Coordinates of C-alpha atoms (C1' of nucleotides) in Angstrom, one line a residue:
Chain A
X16 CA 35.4 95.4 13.4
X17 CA 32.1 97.3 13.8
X18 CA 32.2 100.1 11.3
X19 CA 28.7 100.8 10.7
X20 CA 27.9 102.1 14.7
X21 CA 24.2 101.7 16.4
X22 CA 23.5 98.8 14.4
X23 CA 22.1 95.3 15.6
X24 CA 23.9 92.4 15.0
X25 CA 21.8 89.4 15.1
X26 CA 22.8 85.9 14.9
X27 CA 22.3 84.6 11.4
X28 CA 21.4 80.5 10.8
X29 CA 20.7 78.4 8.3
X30 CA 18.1 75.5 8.1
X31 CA 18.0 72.7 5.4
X32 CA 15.1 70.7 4.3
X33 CA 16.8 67.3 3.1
X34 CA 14.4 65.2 0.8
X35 CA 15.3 61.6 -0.3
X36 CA 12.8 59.0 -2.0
X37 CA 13.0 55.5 -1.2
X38 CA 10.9 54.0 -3.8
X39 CA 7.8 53.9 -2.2
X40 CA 7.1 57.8 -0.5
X41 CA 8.6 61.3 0.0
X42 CA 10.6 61.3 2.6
X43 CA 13.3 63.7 5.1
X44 CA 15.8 63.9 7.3
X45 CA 15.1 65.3 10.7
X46 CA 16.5 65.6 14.3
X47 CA 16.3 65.0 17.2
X48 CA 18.2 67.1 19.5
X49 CA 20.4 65.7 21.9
X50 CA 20.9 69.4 23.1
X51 CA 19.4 72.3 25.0
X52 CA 17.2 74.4 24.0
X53 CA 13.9 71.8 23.1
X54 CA 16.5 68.6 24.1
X55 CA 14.5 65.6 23.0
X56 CA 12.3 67.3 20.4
X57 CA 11.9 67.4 16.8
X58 CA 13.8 69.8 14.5
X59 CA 15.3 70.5 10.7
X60 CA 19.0 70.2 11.1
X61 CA 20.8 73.9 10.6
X62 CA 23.6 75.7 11.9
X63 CA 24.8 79.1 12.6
X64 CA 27.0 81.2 9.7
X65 CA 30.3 81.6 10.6
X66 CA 32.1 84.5 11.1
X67 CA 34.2 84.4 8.0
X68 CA 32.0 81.9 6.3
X69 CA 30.4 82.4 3.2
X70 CA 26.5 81.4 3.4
X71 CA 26.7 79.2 0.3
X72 CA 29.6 77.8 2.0
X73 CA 28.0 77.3 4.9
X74 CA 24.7 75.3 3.1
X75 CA 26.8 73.0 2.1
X76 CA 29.1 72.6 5.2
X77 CA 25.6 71.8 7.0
X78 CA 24.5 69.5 4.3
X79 CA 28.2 67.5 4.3
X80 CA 27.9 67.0 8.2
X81 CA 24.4 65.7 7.8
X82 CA 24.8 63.4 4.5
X83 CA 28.5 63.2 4.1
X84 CA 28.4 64.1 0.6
X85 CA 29.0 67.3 -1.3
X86 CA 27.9 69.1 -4.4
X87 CA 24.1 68.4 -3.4
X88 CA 21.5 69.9 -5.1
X89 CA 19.6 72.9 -2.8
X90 CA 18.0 75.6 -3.7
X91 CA 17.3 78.2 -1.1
X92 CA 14.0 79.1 -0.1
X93 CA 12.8 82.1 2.1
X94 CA 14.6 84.0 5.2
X95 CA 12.5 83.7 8.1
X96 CA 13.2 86.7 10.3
X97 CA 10.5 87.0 12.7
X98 CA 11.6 88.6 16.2
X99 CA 10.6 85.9 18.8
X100 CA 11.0 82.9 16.0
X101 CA 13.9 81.4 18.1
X102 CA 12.5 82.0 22.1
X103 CA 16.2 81.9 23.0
X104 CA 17.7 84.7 21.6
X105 CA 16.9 86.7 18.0
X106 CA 18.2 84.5 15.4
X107 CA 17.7 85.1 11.4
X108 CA 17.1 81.8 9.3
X109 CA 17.7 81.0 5.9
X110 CA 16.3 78.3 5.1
X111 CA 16.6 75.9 1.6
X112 CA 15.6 72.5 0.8
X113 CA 17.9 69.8 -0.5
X114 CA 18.0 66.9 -2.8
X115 CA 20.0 63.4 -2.4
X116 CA 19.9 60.1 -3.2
X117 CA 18.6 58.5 -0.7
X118 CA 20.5 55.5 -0.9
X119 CA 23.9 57.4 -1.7
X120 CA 24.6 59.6 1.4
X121 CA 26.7 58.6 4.5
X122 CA 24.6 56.8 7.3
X123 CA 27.8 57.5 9.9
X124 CA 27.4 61.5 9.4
X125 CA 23.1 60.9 9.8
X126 CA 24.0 59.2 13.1
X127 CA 26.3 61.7 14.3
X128 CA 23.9 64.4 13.4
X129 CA 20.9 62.2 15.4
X130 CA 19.0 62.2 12.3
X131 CA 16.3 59.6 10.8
X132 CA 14.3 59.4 7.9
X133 CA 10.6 59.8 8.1
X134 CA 8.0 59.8 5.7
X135 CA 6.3 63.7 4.9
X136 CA 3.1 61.7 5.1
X137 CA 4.0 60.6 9.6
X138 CA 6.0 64.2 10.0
X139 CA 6.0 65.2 14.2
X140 CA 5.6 68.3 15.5
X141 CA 8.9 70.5 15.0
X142 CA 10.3 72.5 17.0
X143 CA 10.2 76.5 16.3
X144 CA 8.5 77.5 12.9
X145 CA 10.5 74.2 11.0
X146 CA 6.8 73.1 10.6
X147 CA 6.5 76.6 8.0
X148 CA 9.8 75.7 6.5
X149 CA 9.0 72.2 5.4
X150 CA 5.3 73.4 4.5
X151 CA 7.4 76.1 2.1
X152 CA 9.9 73.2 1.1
X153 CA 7.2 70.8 0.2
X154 CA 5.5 73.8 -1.5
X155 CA 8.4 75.1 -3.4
X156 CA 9.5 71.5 -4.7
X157 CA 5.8 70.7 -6.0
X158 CA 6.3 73.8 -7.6
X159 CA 9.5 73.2 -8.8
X160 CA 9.2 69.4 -10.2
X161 CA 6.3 70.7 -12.0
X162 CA 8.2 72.7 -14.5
X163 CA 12.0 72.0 -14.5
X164 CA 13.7 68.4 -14.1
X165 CA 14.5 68.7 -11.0
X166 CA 13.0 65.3 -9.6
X167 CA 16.1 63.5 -11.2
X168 CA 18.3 64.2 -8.3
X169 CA 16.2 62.1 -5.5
X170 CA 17.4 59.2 -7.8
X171 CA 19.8 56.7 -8.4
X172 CA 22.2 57.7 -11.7
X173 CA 20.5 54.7 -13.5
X174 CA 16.4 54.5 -13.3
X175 CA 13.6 53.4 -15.1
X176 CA 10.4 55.6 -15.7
X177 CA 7.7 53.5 -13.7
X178 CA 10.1 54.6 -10.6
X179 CA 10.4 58.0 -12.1
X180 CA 6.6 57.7 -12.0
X181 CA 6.2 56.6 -8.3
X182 CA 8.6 59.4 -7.8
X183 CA 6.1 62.4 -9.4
X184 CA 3.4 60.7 -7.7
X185 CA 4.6 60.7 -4.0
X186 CA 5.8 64.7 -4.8
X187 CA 2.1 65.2 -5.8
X188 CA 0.6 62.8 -4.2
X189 CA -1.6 61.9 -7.5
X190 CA -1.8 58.8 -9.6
X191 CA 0.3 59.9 -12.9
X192 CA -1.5 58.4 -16.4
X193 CA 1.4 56.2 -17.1
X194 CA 1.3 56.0 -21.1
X195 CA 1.6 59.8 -20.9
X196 CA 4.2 60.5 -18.4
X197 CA 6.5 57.9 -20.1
X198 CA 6.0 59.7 -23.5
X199 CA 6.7 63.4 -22.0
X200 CA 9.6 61.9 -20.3
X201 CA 11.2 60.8 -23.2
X202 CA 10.3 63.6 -25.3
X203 CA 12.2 65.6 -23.0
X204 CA 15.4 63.7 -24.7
X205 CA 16.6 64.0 -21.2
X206 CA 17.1 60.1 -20.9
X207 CA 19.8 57.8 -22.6
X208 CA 18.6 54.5 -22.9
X209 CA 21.2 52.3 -20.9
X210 CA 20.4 48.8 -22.6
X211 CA 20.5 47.8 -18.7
X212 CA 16.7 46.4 -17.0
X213 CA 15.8 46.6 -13.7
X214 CA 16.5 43.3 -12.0
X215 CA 15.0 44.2 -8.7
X216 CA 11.4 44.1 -10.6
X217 CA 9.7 40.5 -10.4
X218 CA 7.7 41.1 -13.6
X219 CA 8.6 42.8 -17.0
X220 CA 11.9 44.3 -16.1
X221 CA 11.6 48.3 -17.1
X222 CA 15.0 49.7 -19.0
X223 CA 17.3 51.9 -16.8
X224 CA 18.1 55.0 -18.4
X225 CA 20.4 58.0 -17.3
X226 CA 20.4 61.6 -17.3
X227 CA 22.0 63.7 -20.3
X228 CA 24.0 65.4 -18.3
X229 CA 24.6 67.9 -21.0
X230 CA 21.4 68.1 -22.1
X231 CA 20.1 68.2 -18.1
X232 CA 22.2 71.2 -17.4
X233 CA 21.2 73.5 -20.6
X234 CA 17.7 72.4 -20.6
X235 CA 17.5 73.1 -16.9
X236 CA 15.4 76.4 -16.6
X237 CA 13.1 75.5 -19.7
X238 CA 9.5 74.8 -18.9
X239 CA 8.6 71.4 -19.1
X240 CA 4.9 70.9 -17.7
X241 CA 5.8 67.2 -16.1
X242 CA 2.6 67.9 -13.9
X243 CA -0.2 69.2 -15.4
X244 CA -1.8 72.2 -13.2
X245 CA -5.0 70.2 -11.6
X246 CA -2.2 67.7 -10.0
X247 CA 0.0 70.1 -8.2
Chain B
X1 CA 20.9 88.9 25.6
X2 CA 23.8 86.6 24.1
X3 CA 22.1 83.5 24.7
X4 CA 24.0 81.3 22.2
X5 CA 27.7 81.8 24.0
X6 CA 30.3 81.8 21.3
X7 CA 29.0 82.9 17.9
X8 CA 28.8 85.1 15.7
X9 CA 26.7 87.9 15.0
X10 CA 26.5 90.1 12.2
X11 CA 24.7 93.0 10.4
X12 CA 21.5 92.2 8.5
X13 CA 20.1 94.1 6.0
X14 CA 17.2 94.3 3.9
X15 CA 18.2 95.6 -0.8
X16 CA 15.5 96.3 -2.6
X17 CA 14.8 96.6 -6.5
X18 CA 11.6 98.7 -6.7
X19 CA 10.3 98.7 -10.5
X20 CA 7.7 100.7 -12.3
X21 CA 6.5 101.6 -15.8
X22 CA 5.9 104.4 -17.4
X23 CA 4.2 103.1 -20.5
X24 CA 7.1 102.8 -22.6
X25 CA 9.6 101.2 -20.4
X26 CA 10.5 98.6 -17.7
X27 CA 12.3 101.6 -14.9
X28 CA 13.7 100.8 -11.6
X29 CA 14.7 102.7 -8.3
X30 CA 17.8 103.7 -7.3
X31 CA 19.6 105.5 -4.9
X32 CA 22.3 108.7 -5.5
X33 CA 24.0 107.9 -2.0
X34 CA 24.4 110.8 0.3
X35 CA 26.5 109.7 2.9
X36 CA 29.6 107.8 3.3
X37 CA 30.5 104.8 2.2
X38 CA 31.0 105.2 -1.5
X39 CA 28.9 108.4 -1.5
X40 CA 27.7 109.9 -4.5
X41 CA 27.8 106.6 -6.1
X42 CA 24.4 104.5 -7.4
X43 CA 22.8 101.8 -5.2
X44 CA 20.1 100.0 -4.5
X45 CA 17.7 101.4 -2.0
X46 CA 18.2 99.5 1.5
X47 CA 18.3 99.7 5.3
X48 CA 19.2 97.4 8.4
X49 CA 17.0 95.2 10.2
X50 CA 16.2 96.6 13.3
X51 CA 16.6 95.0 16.8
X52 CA 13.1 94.8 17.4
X53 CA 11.8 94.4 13.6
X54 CA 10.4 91.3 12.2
X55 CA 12.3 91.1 8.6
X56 CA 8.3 91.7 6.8
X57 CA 8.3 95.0 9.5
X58 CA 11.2 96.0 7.6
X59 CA 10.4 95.8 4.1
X60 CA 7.8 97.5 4.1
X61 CA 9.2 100.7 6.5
X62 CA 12.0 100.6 3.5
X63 CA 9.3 100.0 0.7
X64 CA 7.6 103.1 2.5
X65 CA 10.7 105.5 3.1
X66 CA 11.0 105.0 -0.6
X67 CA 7.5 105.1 -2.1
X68 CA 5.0 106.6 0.9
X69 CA 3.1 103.7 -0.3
X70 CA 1.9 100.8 1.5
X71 CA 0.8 97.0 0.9
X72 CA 3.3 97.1 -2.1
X73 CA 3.6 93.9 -3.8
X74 CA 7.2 92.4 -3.1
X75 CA 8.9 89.2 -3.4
X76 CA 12.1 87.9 -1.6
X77 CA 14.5 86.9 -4.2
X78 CA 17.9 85.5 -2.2
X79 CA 19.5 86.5 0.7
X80 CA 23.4 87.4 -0.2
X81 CA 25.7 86.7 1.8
X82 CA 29.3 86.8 0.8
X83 CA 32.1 87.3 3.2
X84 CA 33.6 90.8 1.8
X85 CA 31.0 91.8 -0.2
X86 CA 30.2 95.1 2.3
X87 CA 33.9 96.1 2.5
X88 CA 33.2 98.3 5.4
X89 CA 31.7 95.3 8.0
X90 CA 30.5 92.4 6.7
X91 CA 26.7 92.4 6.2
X92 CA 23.9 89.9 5.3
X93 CA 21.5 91.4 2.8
X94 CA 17.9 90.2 1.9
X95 CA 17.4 91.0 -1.8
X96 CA 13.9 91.2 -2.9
X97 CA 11.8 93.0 -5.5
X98 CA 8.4 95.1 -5.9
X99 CA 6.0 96.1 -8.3
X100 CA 4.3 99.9 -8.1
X101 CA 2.3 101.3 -10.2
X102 CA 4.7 104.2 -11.2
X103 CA 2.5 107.0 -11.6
X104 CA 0.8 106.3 -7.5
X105 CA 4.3 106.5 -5.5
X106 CA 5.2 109.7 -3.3
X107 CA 6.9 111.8 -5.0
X108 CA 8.4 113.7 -2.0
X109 CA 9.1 110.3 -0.3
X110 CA 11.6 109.3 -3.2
X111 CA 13.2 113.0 -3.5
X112 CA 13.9 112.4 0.5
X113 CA 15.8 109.5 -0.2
X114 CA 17.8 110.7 -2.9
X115 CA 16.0 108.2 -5.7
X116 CA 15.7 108.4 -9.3
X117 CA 13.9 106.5 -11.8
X118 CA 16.0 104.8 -14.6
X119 CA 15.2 102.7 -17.2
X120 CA 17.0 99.3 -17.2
X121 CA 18.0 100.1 -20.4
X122 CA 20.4 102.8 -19.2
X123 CA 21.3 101.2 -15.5
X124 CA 24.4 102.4 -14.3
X125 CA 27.1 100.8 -12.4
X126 CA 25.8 100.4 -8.8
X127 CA 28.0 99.6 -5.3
X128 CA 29.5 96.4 -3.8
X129 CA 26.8 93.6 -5.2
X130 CA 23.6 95.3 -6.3
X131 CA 24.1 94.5 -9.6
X132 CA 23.9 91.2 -9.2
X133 CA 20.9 91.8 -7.4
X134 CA 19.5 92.7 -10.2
X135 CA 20.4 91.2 -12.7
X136 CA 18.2 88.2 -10.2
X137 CA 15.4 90.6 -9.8
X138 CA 14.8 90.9 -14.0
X139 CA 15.2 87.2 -14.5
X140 CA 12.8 86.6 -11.5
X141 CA 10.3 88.9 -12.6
X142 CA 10.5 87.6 -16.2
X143 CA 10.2 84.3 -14.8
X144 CA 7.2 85.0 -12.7
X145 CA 5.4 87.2 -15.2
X146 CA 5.7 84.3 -17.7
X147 CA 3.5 82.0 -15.6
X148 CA 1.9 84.5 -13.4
X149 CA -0.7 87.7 -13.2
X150 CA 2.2 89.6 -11.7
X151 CA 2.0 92.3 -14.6
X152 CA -1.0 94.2 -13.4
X153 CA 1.2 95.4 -10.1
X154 CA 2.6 97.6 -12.5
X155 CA 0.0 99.3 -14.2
X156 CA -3.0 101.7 -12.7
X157 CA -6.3 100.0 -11.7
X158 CA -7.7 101.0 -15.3
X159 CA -5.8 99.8 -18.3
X160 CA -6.1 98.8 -21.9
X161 CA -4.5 95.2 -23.3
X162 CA -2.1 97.5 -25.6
X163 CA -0.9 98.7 -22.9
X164 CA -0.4 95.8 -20.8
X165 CA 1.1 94.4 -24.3
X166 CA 3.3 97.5 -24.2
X167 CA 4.1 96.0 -20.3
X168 CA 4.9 92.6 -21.2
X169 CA 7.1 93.3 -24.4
X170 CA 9.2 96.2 -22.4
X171 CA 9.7 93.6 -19.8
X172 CA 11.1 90.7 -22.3
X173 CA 12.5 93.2 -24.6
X174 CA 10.6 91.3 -27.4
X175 CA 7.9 92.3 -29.8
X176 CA 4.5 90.2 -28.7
X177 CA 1.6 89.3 -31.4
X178 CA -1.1 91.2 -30.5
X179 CA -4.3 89.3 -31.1
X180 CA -2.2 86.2 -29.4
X181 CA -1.5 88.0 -26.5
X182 CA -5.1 89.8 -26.4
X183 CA -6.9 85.8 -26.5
X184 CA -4.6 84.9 -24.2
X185 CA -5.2 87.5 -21.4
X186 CA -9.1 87.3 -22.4
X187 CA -9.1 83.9 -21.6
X188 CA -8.2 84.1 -18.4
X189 CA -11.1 86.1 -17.4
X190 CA -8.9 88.1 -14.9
X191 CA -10.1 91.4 -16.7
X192 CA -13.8 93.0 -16.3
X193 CA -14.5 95.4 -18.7
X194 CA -15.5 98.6 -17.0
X195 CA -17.0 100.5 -20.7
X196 CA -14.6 103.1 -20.6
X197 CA -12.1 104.0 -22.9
X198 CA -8.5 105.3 -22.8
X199 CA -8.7 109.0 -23.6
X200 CA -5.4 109.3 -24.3
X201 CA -5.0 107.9 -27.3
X202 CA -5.2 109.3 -31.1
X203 CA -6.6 107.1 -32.8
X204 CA -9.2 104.3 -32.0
X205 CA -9.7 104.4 -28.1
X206 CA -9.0 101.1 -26.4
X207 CA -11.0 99.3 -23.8
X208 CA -10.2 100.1 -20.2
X209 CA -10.6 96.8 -17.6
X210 CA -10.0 96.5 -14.7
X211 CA -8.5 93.5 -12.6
X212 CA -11.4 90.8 -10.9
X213 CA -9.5 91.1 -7.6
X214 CA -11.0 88.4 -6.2
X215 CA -10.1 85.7 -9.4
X216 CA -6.9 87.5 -9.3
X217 CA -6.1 86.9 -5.9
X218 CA -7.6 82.7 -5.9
X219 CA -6.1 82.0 -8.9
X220 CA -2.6 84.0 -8.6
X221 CA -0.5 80.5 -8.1
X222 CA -2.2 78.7 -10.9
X223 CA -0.1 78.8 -14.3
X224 CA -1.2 80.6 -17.0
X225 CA 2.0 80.6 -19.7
X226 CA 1.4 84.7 -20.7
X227 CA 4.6 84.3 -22.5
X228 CA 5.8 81.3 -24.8
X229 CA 9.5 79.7 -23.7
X230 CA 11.3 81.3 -26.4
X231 CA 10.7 85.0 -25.7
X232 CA 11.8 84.5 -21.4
Chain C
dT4 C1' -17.0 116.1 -46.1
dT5 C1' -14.1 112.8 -47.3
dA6 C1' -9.6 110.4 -47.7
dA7 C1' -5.6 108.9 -45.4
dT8 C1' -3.4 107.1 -41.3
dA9 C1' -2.8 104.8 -37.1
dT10 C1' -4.5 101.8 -34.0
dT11 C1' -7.8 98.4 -32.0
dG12 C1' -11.0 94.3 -31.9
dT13 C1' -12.0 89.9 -33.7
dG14 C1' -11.7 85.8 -36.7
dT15 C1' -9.6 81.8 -39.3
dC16 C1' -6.7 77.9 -40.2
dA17 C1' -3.0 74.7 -39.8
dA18 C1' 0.2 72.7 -36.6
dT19 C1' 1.1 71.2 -32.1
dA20 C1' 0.2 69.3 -27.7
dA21 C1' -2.8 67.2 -24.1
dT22 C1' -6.0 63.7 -22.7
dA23 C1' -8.2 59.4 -22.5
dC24 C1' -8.0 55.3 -23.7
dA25 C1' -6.4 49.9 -25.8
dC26 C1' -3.4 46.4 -26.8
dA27 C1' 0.7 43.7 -27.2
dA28 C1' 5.2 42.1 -25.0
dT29 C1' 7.9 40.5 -21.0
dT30 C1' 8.9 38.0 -16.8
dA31 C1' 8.2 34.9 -12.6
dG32 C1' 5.6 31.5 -10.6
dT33 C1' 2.3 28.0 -10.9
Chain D
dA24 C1' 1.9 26.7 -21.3
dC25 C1' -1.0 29.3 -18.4
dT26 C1' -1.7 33.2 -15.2
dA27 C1' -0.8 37.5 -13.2
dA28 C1' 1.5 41.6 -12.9
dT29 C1' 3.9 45.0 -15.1
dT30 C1' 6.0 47.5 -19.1
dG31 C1' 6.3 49.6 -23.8
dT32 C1' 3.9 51.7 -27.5
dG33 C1' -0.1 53.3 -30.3
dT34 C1' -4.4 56.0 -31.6
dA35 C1' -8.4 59.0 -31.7
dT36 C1' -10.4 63.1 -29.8
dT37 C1' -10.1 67.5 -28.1
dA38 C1' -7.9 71.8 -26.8
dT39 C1' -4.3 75.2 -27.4
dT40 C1' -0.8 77.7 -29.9
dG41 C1' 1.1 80.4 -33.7
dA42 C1' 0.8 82.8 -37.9
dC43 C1' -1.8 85.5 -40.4
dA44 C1' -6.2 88.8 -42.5
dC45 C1' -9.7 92.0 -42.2
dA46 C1' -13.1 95.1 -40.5
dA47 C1' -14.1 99.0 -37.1
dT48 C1' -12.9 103.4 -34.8
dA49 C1' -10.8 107.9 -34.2
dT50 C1' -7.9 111.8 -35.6
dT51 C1' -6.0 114.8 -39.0
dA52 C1' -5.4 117.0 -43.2
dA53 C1' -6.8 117.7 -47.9

DNA sequence: TTAATATTGTGTCAATAATACACAATTAGT
DNA sequence: ACTAATTGTGTATTATTGACACAATATTAA
């Protein structure tokens, strides 16, 4: 079993950053930890790799016991190896940030998991150095949305662009010009025009539109510029 | 020790791709392997994390083996971590890339390690999954250079903008417009001009700058499109 | 000494994109 | 039908990009 001799083996984690978007604000999932060490305190949820697990296997074994729900966007975002990071013993992270639908993921699996919702804007205290891993997250999507369509997949499969809108602006945290985030949206040709309206809005109702799928997955690395530079 | 009865630990290590240019061409760094496994076959120069040794402890004591230098710029690209891909015992393995300036490194300090430079162009077939690993490391770097001052890591503190031209079109394998790319850079104020020339050419002598290290280092995050979206 | 050659620095112009706005249309509730 | 809130679209100005031309500098060879 070990071949290469007078080596260290060190336990090896994962920790997942899971951001959803309820209409209104930025939001994640975090625990709180029913178990020793730091019982009763805050923390990302995460796991430890298997032995015969594959770590992209393992990301999304984590993010199915959290949400329930599989083929998530996540994108991984920095190792975090420093010696005494875990006070327990040694313990290698690799942490990523994930995207759902806030309204699409299993509530049964959150409970089991001891996780709740909060707002990025009311974020505790987290245990370890999960406070630099969501900094990074937060980071790392800001810098993400900015270029690539990547905000898509905190959404429901039909939306309108004023929520699109309110979506880019809790990311950034900005008021977005309106009349020119709707017209570099659609020049995108990202969006097909459902013919549906948003009946939840009490005024003009806004059309839904969905993603090209097709278009979404080619386009995907091509620079966009949603967010102009003096907003991120 | 074992604080965490019951799981698994395993091998961590640290692969890196270390570029350079000579002028001409985008070269990289790698390893004739000495010892066993797959001896005298290419690879990627790499080492294990030690007990003790925070993960950015290690990079640079392998950056240094290598290179003799110090303070290298380096970025972590993904962390691999496939079941089988060390045949021998299975091993995590931080990927990540640097930048040095090709013509600054220790020469002794690569010869020690058994490391050659090669030009992408020519890149042979390396062990288990290091080509993958760079295949990453190019599109990273092409990605970051597009949108970032990155490019100066590469080239000595004086240069001239046909040679960073030279820089940027070995790195995209594309032919650049000169006076575009020489407003472009301009624009950015990053360069001082230092009133020298560069002896070394035939005909008429270019400019040499030099970087402003402190607009370099403020504005290092802040977007600058060096390279339009059809050329990446 | 001058002409030829290669390379560098700078300039122009049209097309494109970004920014800052204004106005008309839709819907629910008075 | 009037009001209030919100949505969809348009327009004028400014800034940036992309394609191109030309003059200046340095070396070499006639």
């Amino acid at each position: 079993m070990e071949k290469y001799p007078n080596k260290t083996r060190l336990l090896v984690a994962l920790d997942c950053i899971v951001f959803g978007f309820d209409g209104e604000e930025l939001k994640m999932l975090i625990i709180k930890r029913n178990f020793e060490p730091e019982k009763g305190n805050w923390s990302l949820m995460g796991g430890f790799v298997g032995k015969e697990e594959d770590l992209e296997v393992a990301a999304n074994r984590i993010l199915y016991e959290l949400t329930g729900l599989k083929d998530i966007y996540f994108e991984e975002i920095k190792t975090f190896g420093k010696v005494s990071r875990d006070p327990v013993e040694r313990t290698i992270s690799i942490c990523f940030f994930a995207l759902i639908n806030i309204h699409a993921h299993d509530q049964d699996s959150a409970k089991s998991q001891n996780a709740f919702w909060i707002s990025l804007k009311n974020k505790p205290n987290l245990i370890f150095d999960h406070n630099e891993m969501v900094d990074l997250a937060l980071e790392k999507l800001r810098y993400k949305a900015a270029l690539h369509p990547i905000g898509f997949e905190l959404l429901p499969d039909k939306f309108s662009i004023p929520q699109l809108q309110k979506l880019y602006e809790a990311i950034y945290d900005n008021p977005v010009d309106r009349r020119n985030f709707s017209r570099k949206i659609l020049s995108t040709n990202l969006l097909i025009d459902t013919s549906e309206k948003d009946e939840k809005s009490t005024t003009k109702k806004a059309i839904l539109y969905k993603l090209n799928q097709d278009k979404y997955q080619r386009q995907f690395n091509a620079f966009h510029y949603f967010i102009s530079e003096s907003m991120r």
